[in-house]
Tab-separated table of C-alpha atoms in Angstrom:
chain	number	residue	atom	x	y	z
A	1	ALA	CA	47.432	-11.525	12.116
A	2	LEU	CA	47.851	-15.008	13.572
A	3	ILE	CA	51.626	-14.681	13.544
A	4	ARG	CA	51.487	-11.293	15.321
A	5	HIS	CA	49.098	-12.695	17.926
A	6	TRP	CA	51.360	-15.738	18.472
A	7	LYS	CA	54.380	-13.475	18.964
A	8	GLN	CA	52.508	-11.333	21.519
A	9	VAL	CA	51.485	-14.406	23.533
A	10	THR	CA	54.618	-16.545	23.345
A	11	GLY	CA	57.318	-14.039	22.499
A	12	SER	CA	58.587	-16.160	19.594
A	13	ALA	CA	57.599	-16.842	15.992
A	14	PRO	CA	55.384	-19.908	15.339
A	15	ALA	CA	56.636	-22.869	13.410
A	16	ILE	CA	55.958	-22.764	9.709
A	17	GLU	CA	53.940	-25.967	10.001
A	18	LEU	CA	51.484	-24.341	12.389
A	19	VAL	CA	51.033	-21.406	10.027
A	20	LEU	CA	50.349	-23.732	7.092
A	21	ILE	CA	47.864	-25.810	9.084
A	22	CYS	CA	45.919	-22.731	10.215
A	23	GLY	CA	45.940	-21.332	6.697
A	24	GLY	CA	44.653	-24.617	5.338
A	25	ILE	CA	41.850	-24.738	7.899
A	26	PHE	CA	40.677	-21.218	7.034
A	27	ALA	CA	40.871	-21.908	3.294
A	28	ALA	CA	38.842	-25.102	3.689
A	29	ALA	CA	36.253	-23.285	5.811
A	30	GLY	CA	35.932	-20.575	3.136
A	31	CYS	CA	35.455	-23.158	0.385
A	32	LEU	CA	32.781	-24.947	2.421
A	33	ALA	CA	30.936	-21.658	3.040
A	34	VAL	CA	30.937	-20.861	-0.686
A	35	LEU	CA	29.738	-24.362	-1.585
A	36	TYR	CA	26.990	-24.189	1.047
A	37	SER	CA	25.748	-20.832	-0.269
A	38	PHE	CA	25.601	-22.289	-3.810
A	39	TYR	CA	23.714	-25.285	-2.455
A	40	LEU	CA	21.152	-23.029	-0.747
A	41	ARG	CA	20.661	-21.057	-3.961
A	42	ILE	CA	20.075	-24.229	-5.938
A	43	ILE	CA	17.538	-25.477	-3.366
A	44	GLU	CA	15.757	-22.113	-3.326
A	45	SER	CA	15.623	-21.991	-7.131
A	46	ARG	CA	14.252	-25.529	-7.241
A	47	ASN	CA	11.581	-24.728	-4.635
A	48	VAL	CA	10.502	-21.610	-6.530
A	49	ARG	CA	10.207	-23.607	-9.740
A	50	ARG	CA	8.196	-26.334	-8.011
A	51	TYR	CA	5.866	-23.722	-6.552
A	52	GLN	CA	5.336	-22.141	-9.969
A	53	LEU	CA	4.534	-25.532	-11.492
A	54	LEU	CA	2.119	-26.221	-8.642
A	55	ARG	CA	0.311	-22.931	-9.259
A	56	GLU	CA	0.086	-23.674	-12.975
A	57	HIS	CA	-1.302	-27.126	-12.175
A	58	TYR	CA	-4.029	-25.720	-9.911
A	59	SER	CA	-4.780	-22.897	-12.361
A	60	GLU	CA	-5.520	-25.433	-15.087
A	61	ARG	CA	-7.755	-27.532	-12.844
A	62	ILE	CA	-9.660	-24.535	-11.462
A	63	ALA	CA	-10.119	-23.195	-15.001
A	64	TRP	CA	-11.487	-26.582	-16.067
A	65	LEU	CA	-13.924	-26.542	-13.146
A	66	LEU	CA	-15.143	-23.002	-13.880
A	67	PHE	CA	-14.961	-22.823	-17.659
A	68	GLY	CA	-14.953	-26.449	-18.850
A	69	ASP	CA	-17.668	-28.087	-20.930
A	70	THR	CA	-18.966	-29.983	-17.928
A	71	GLN	CA	-18.972	-27.357	-15.206
A	72	THR	CA	-19.160	-28.952	-11.777
A	73	ARG	CA	-20.434	-27.262	-8.646
A	74	ILE	CA	-18.168	-28.207	-5.753
A	75	ALA	CA	-20.164	-28.319	-2.551
A	76	GLY	CA	-17.633	-29.542	-0.006
A	77	MET	CA	-14.080	-30.512	0.765
A	78	ASP	CA	-14.462	-34.147	-0.343
A	79	GLU	CA	-15.707	-33.161	-3.780
A	80	LEU	CA	-12.937	-30.597	-4.103
A	81	ARG	CA	-10.352	-33.237	-3.180
A	82	LYS	CA	-11.717	-35.488	-5.926
A	83	ALA	CA	-11.717	-32.673	-8.479
A	84	LEU	CA	-8.274	-31.212	-7.709
A	85	GLY	CA	-6.504	-34.246	-6.303
A	86	PRO	CA	-6.003	-35.448	-2.728
A	87	GLU	CA	-2.582	-33.818	-2.472
A	88	ILE	CA	-3.984	-30.285	-2.125
A	89	PHE	CA	-4.426	-30.661	1.639
A	90	THR	CA	-1.179	-32.540	2.336
A	91	THR	CA	1.298	-29.650	2.688
A	92	ARG	CA	1.263	-25.939	3.409
A	93	ARG	CA	2.897	-25.299	0.046
A	94	ASN	CA	-0.017	-26.941	-1.777
A	95	LYS	CA	-2.550	-24.949	0.229
A	96	SER	CA	-0.633	-21.711	-0.347
A	97	ALA	CA	-0.489	-22.331	-4.120
A	98	LEU	CA	-4.242	-22.970	-4.259
A	99	VAL	CA	-4.926	-19.809	-2.235
A	100	ASP	CA	-2.808	-17.775	-4.682
A	101	VAL	CA	-4.786	-19.093	-7.658
A	102	LEU	CA	-8.138	-18.344	-6.033
A	103	LEU	CA	-6.976	-14.852	-5.002
A	104	LEU	CA	-6.071	-14.063	-8.611
A	105	LEU	CA	-9.531	-15.162	-9.732
A	106	LYS	CA	-11.207	-13.141	-6.986
A	107	GLN	CA	-9.273	-9.987	-7.856
A	108	ASN	CA	-9.292	-10.167	-11.646
A	109	PHE	CA	-12.872	-11.248	-12.254
A	110	THR	CA	-16.261	-9.971	-11.159
A	111	GLY	CA	-19.708	-11.475	-10.885
A	112	SER	CA	-20.142	-15.232	-10.768
A	113	ILE	CA	-16.434	-16.060	-11.271
A	114	SER	CA	-15.374	-13.891	-8.334
A	115	HIS	CA	-18.156	-15.330	-6.197
A	116	GLU	CA	-17.203	-18.896	-7.139
A	117	ALA	CA	-13.549	-18.273	-6.229
A	118	GLY	CA	-14.600	-17.172	-2.752
A	119	ARG	CA	-16.907	-20.159	-2.400
A	120	LEU	CA	-14.162	-22.609	-3.402
A	121	TYR	CA	-11.837	-20.947	-0.884
A	122	ARG	CA	-14.337	-21.654	1.883
A	123	ALA	CA	-15.316	-25.089	0.542
A	124	ALA	CA	-11.670	-26.154	0.699
A	125	GLY	CA	-11.421	-24.936	4.287
A	126	LEU	CA	-8.639	-22.568	3.271
A	127	HIS	CA	-10.022	-19.843	5.526
A	128	PHE	CA	-8.995	-22.049	8.470
A	129	TYR	CA	-5.496	-22.252	6.969
A	130	SER	CA	-5.380	-18.437	6.699
A	131	MET	CA	-6.621	-18.069	10.284
A	132	GLN	CA	-3.816	-20.377	11.442
A	133	LYS	CA	-1.282	-18.173	9.663
A	134	LEU	CA	-2.793	-15.114	11.316
A	135	ARG	CA	-2.433	-16.597	14.800
A	136	ARG	CA	0.816	-18.548	14.698
A	137	ARG	CA	3.135	-17.350	11.992
A	138	PRO	CA	5.795	-14.582	11.741
A	139	TRP	CA	4.667	-11.041	10.991
A	140	HIS	CA	4.932	-11.342	7.182
A	141	LYS	CA	2.732	-14.452	7.291
A	142	LYS	CA	0.224	-12.581	9.461
A	143	ALA	CA	0.145	-9.819	6.831
A	144	GLU	CA	-0.482	-12.394	4.089
A	145	ALA	CA	-3.288	-13.939	6.128
A	146	MET	CA	-5.024	-10.573	6.647
A	147	TYR	CA	-4.915	-9.911	2.920
A	148	GLU	CA	-6.270	-13.364	2.054
A	149	LEU	CA	-9.087	-13.221	4.608
A	150	SER	CA	-10.198	-9.717	3.642
A	151	VAL	CA	-10.117	-10.259	-0.127
A	152	MET	CA	-12.136	-13.453	0.350
A	153	ASP	CA	-14.571	-11.534	2.598
A	154	THR	CA	-14.120	-13.852	5.594
A	155	ARG	CA	-16.053	-11.743	8.089
A	156	GLN	CA	-15.447	-14.081	11.034
A	157	ALA	CA	-11.829	-12.903	11.005
A	158	GLU	CA	-12.790	-9.255	11.572
A	159	ALA	CA	-12.478	-9.312	15.366
A	160	GLU	CA	-9.104	-11.067	15.166
A	161	ILE	CA	-7.764	-8.577	12.618
A	162	THR	CA	-9.002	-5.575	14.635
A	163	ARG	CA	-6.421	-6.427	17.303
A	164	TYR	CA	-3.644	-5.429	14.893
A	165	ILE	CA	-4.739	-1.881	13.983
A	166	ASP	CA	-2.430	-0.498	16.688
A	167	HIS	CA	0.321	-3.102	16.396
A	168	PRO	CA	3.899	-1.749	16.744
A	169	ASN	CA	4.770	-3.231	13.343
A	170	PRO	CA	3.753	-0.636	10.691
A	171	VAL	CA	3.196	-3.266	7.980
A	172	LEU	CA	0.758	-5.204	10.178
A	173	ARG	CA	-1.047	-1.961	11.073
A	174	MET	CA	-1.449	-1.074	7.407
A	175	GLU	CA	-2.675	-4.551	6.430
A	176	ALA	CA	-5.130	-4.569	9.336
A	177	VAL	CA	-6.592	-1.194	8.379
A	178	ASP	CA	-6.809	-2.226	4.710
A	179	ALA	CA	-8.521	-5.481	5.649
A	180	LEU	CA	-11.121	-3.760	7.831
A	181	VAL	CA	-11.849	-1.252	5.067
A	182	ARG	CA	-12.480	-4.145	2.663
A	183	PHE	CA	-14.938	-5.591	5.172
A	184	ARG	CA	-16.765	-2.297	5.841
A	185	PRO	CA	-15.799	0.288	3.187
A	186	SER	CA	-18.690	2.633	3.984
A	187	ASP	CA	-18.352	2.482	7.784
A	188	ILE	CA	-14.683	2.876	8.658
A	189	PHE	CA	-14.753	6.015	10.818
A	190	PRO	CA	-15.454	4.229	14.152
A	191	PHE	CA	-12.373	2.026	13.999
A	192	LEU	CA	-10.152	4.766	12.504
A	193	GLU	CA	-10.971	6.861	15.566
A	194	LYS	CA	-9.449	4.120	17.709
A	195	LEU	CA	-6.070	4.380	16.003
A	196	THR	CA	-3.254	5.720	18.163
A	197	TYR	CA	-0.756	5.788	15.289
A	198	PRO	CA	-1.172	8.373	12.492
A	199	LEU	CA	-2.267	7.309	9.022
A	200	THR	CA	0.851	7.348	6.847
A	201	GLU	CA	0.913	8.559	3.234
A	202	TRP	CA	1.131	4.931	2.125
A	203	GLN	CA	-1.920	3.956	4.167
A	204	GLN	CA	-3.935	6.898	2.884
A	205	MET	CA	-3.242	6.026	-0.758
A	206	SER	CA	-3.908	2.342	-0.047
A	207	LEU	CA	-7.322	3.162	1.456
A	208	ILE	CA	-8.232	5.307	-1.549
A	209	ASP	CA	-7.244	2.447	-3.888
A	210	ILE	CA	-9.536	0.095	-1.952
A	211	PHE	CA	-12.423	2.559	-2.276
A	212	GLN	CA	-11.789	2.737	-6.023
A	213	GLU	CA	-11.916	-1.054	-6.269
A	214	GLY	CA	-15.294	-1.137	-4.544
A	215	GLY	CA	-16.867	1.695	-6.549
A	216	THR	CA	-18.185	5.093	-5.519
A	217	GLU	CA	-21.139	3.596	-3.622
A	218	ASN	CA	-18.705	2.296	-0.995
A	219	ILE	CA	-17.108	5.668	-0.270
A	220	PRO	CA	-17.841	6.614	3.348
A	221	ASP	CA	-19.231	9.956	4.474
A	222	LEU	CA	-16.144	12.176	4.585
A	223	GLY	CA	-17.788	14.806	6.797
A	224	PRO	CA	-16.568	13.321	10.111
A	225	TYR	CA	-13.021	13.030	8.736
A	226	LEU	CA	-12.950	16.659	7.578
A	227	ARG	CA	-14.047	17.709	11.079
A	228	SER	CA	-11.719	15.310	12.886
A	229	ASP	CA	-9.213	16.588	15.442
A	230	LYS	CA	-6.642	14.170	13.980
A	231	ASN	CA	-4.708	15.950	11.270
A	232	ASP	CA	-3.881	12.805	9.305
A	233	HIS	CA	-7.595	11.953	9.051
A	234	VAL	CA	-8.362	15.424	7.673
A	235	ILE	CA	-5.599	15.146	5.068
A	236	PHE	CA	-6.845	11.684	4.110
A	237	ALA	CA	-10.380	13.042	3.634
A	238	LEU	CA	-9.115	15.870	1.406
A	239	LYS	CA	-7.223	13.377	-0.774
A	240	ALA	CA	-10.262	11.105	-1.017
A	241	MET	CA	-12.445	14.081	-1.877
A	242	THR	CA	-10.243	15.078	-4.809
A	243	SER	CA	-9.729	11.472	-5.981
A	244	PHE	CA	-13.498	10.995	-6.392
A	245	GLU	CA	-14.329	14.647	-7.266
A	246	LEU	CA	-16.865	14.984	-4.461
A	247	GLN	CA	-18.054	18.565	-4.956
A	248	LYS	CA	-20.437	18.459	-1.986
A	249	TYR	CA	-17.496	18.807	0.411
A	250	THR	CA	-16.195	22.018	-1.207
A	251	PRO	CA	-17.492	24.319	1.620
A	252	ALA	CA	-15.690	22.192	4.219
A	253	MET	CA	-12.526	22.298	2.098
A	254	ILE	CA	-12.694	26.098	1.860
A	255	SER	CA	-13.040	26.404	5.630
A	256	LEU	CA	-9.877	24.296	6.021
A	257	LEU	CA	-7.899	26.919	4.087
A	258	ARG	CA	-7.889	28.859	7.362
A	259	HIS	CA	-6.815	25.882	9.482
A	260	PRO	CA	-3.951	26.672	11.903
A	261	ASP	CA	-1.983	23.560	10.887
A	262	THR	CA	0.214	24.233	7.841
A	263	ARG	CA	0.003	20.657	6.522
A	264	ILE	CA	-3.788	20.710	6.503
A	265	LYS	CA	-3.848	24.172	4.958
A	266	LYS	CA	-1.496	23.054	2.158
A	267	ALA	CA	-3.582	19.913	1.560
A	268	ALA	CA	-6.718	22.087	1.310
A	269	VAL	CA	-4.944	24.429	-1.146
A	270	THR	CA	-3.937	21.461	-3.315
A	271	ALA	CA	-7.482	20.083	-3.147
A	272	ALA	CA	-8.945	23.442	-4.216
A	273	GLY	CA	-6.718	23.470	-7.305
A	274	GLU	CA	-7.481	19.862	-8.235
A	275	MET	CA	-11.219	20.373	-7.746
A	276	LEU	CA	-11.121	23.526	-9.959
A	277	ALA	CA	-13.271	25.326	-7.401
A	278	PRO	CA	-13.690	29.012	-8.414
A	279	GLU	CA	-15.506	29.735	-5.147
A	280	ALA	CA	-12.240	28.984	-3.335
A	281	VAL	CA	-10.239	31.729	-5.128
A	282	PRO	CA	-11.138	34.583	-2.700
A	283	ALA	CA	-10.167	32.436	0.289
A	284	LEU	CA	-6.917	31.406	-1.421
A	285	ILE	CA	-6.026	35.034	-2.153
A	286	GLY	CA	-6.854	35.968	1.437
A	287	GLU	CA	-4.450	33.349	2.792
A	288	TYR	CA	-1.555	34.223	0.480
A	289	ASP	CA	0.227	36.815	2.631
A	290	ALA	CA	-0.088	34.715	5.801
A	291	GLY	CA	1.709	31.696	4.329
A	292	ASP	CA	5.382	30.794	4.053
A	293	ASP	CA	7.140	30.556	0.685
A	294	ARG	CA	6.081	26.950	0.051
A	295	LEU	CA	2.441	27.674	0.872
A	296	LYS	CA	2.474	30.797	-1.299
A	297	ALA	CA	3.791	28.754	-4.228
A	298	ALA	CA	1.055	26.137	-3.683
A	299	ILE	CA	-1.591	28.887	-3.605
A	300	VAL	CA	-0.290	30.386	-6.864
A	301	ARG	CA	-0.383	26.962	-8.551
A	302	ALA	CA	-3.913	26.317	-7.296
A	303	ILE	CA	-5.235	29.723	-8.416
A	304	ALA	CA	-3.567	29.363	-11.817
A	305	ARG	CA	-5.142	25.953	-12.285
A	306	ILE	CA	-8.608	27.238	-11.380
A	307	GLY	CA	-8.199	30.194	-13.743
A	308	GLY	CA	-10.598	33.065	-14.354
A	309	GLY	CA	-10.307	36.847	-14.339
A	310	ASN	CA	-9.578	37.143	-10.623
A	311	ALA	CA	-6.815	34.540	-10.915
A	312	ARG	CA	-5.058	36.398	-13.744
A	313	THR	CA	-5.341	39.755	-11.997
A	314	PHE	CA	-3.945	38.368	-8.745
A	315	ILE	CA	-1.003	36.511	-10.315
A	316	LYS	CA	-0.060	39.564	-12.443
A	317	SER	CA	0.107	41.588	-9.240
A	318	LEU	CA	2.710	39.303	-7.644
A	319	LYS	CA	6.447	39.885	-7.531
A	320	TYR	CA	7.065	37.441	-10.330
A	321	ARG	CA	10.733	38.509	-10.673
A	322	ASP	CA	11.545	37.087	-7.235
A	323	LYS	CA	13.761	34.003	-7.121
A	324	SER	CA	11.545	32.550	-4.422
A	325	LEU	CA	9.332	29.478	-4.863
A	326	ALA	CA	6.303	31.769	-5.083
A	327	GLY	CA	8.030	33.890	-7.744
A	328	ASN	CA	8.913	30.808	-9.781
A	329	ALA	CA	5.315	29.570	-9.526
A	330	ALA	CA	4.012	32.993	-10.611
A	331	ARG	CA	6.327	33.125	-13.645
A	332	LYS	CA	5.305	29.627	-14.691
A	333	ALA	CA	1.608	30.458	-14.264
A	334	LEU	CA	1.946	33.674	-16.262
A	335	GLY	CA	3.809	31.807	-18.989
A	336	GLU	CA	1.029	29.237	-19.250
A	337	MET	CA	-1.472	32.094	-19.520
A	338	GLY	CA	0.592	33.690	-22.298
A	339	LEU	CA	1.250	36.766	-20.171
A	340	TYR	CA	4.954	36.301	-19.415
A	341	SER	CA	7.760	36.860	-21.920
A	342	PRO	CA	11.465	36.883	-21.040
A	343	GLU	CA	13.404	39.610	-22.903
A	344	SER	CA	17.136	38.997	-22.590
A	345	LYS	CA	17.716	39.248	-18.831
A	346	ILE	CA	14.612	41.325	-18.121
A	347	SER	CA	11.209	39.734	-17.597
A	348	SER	CA	8.076	41.659	-18.349
A	349	VAL	CA	4.372	41.076	-18.158
A	350	LYS	CA	2.317	41.912	-21.213
A	351	GLN	CA	-0.250	44.509	-20.412
């Protein structure tokens, strides 16, 4: 390529010496790039190993403080510095390692151990470190800070985190919503109403996981969500309802089977099947003809799961020989009921 370019510019071939010099320069540059990449990998591997050793070091000291023969109550930063060593506040890496250890204790233990992990986090002033990350760092550091502050129940960070629930970055939005739910698991509807972005599938499942961590007493009233004019909130409420088997919302679920939005209607159909609600069967049958092929198949699966005489009669009446999704669902349902038997190429339903 260099030779062709030289010919186009000068009209003559370059001297062989010039070609060799240029080739040598490019070869040397390539070797340096390879060596530099190996150097960076070695440095990264060394830093990861140092961080792991640091976490192990703090884990041992924290375990000695909490479970040792002479358990010591750490009241302030000076006492913590004496117990864990003065180096814990010298670098961000040391602080980050200590935060990781305390987060593991907070998440994996309950009662006094979990409470003590949160108290040590505040006694060490690590909530100030997390707040600094939230305000000054790149987006992934902000996400880390929201998680740390919410798990450690640092309520003074709530107003700061609320600013991110409509952030353009979807990861920051999700972490902000998750953090606020951890702060107020039973009173999340007011701030969810302020969202301008829809709740994604990931966010919905994440919120349900947080409710499960906190126990059923922290589940909010799902009534406002089921009546919301935001479709993603309604779908979220239906998923939460089935996850916790909240039978009291069955009438609201049945009314949603007639919702004009197909996504909500399908979510309500799925919820009816998972809740095993026999009172929903008439409404499901009534909506069958109005749905598309996918919705019809979902209705058949839901009715088959609920079971009962009406379910068997309805599914036997369907065109189970169709190659449609609904036909496939009907054949599978009849087979599970013991009513469908393939005979060579002809399928029949046992009378």
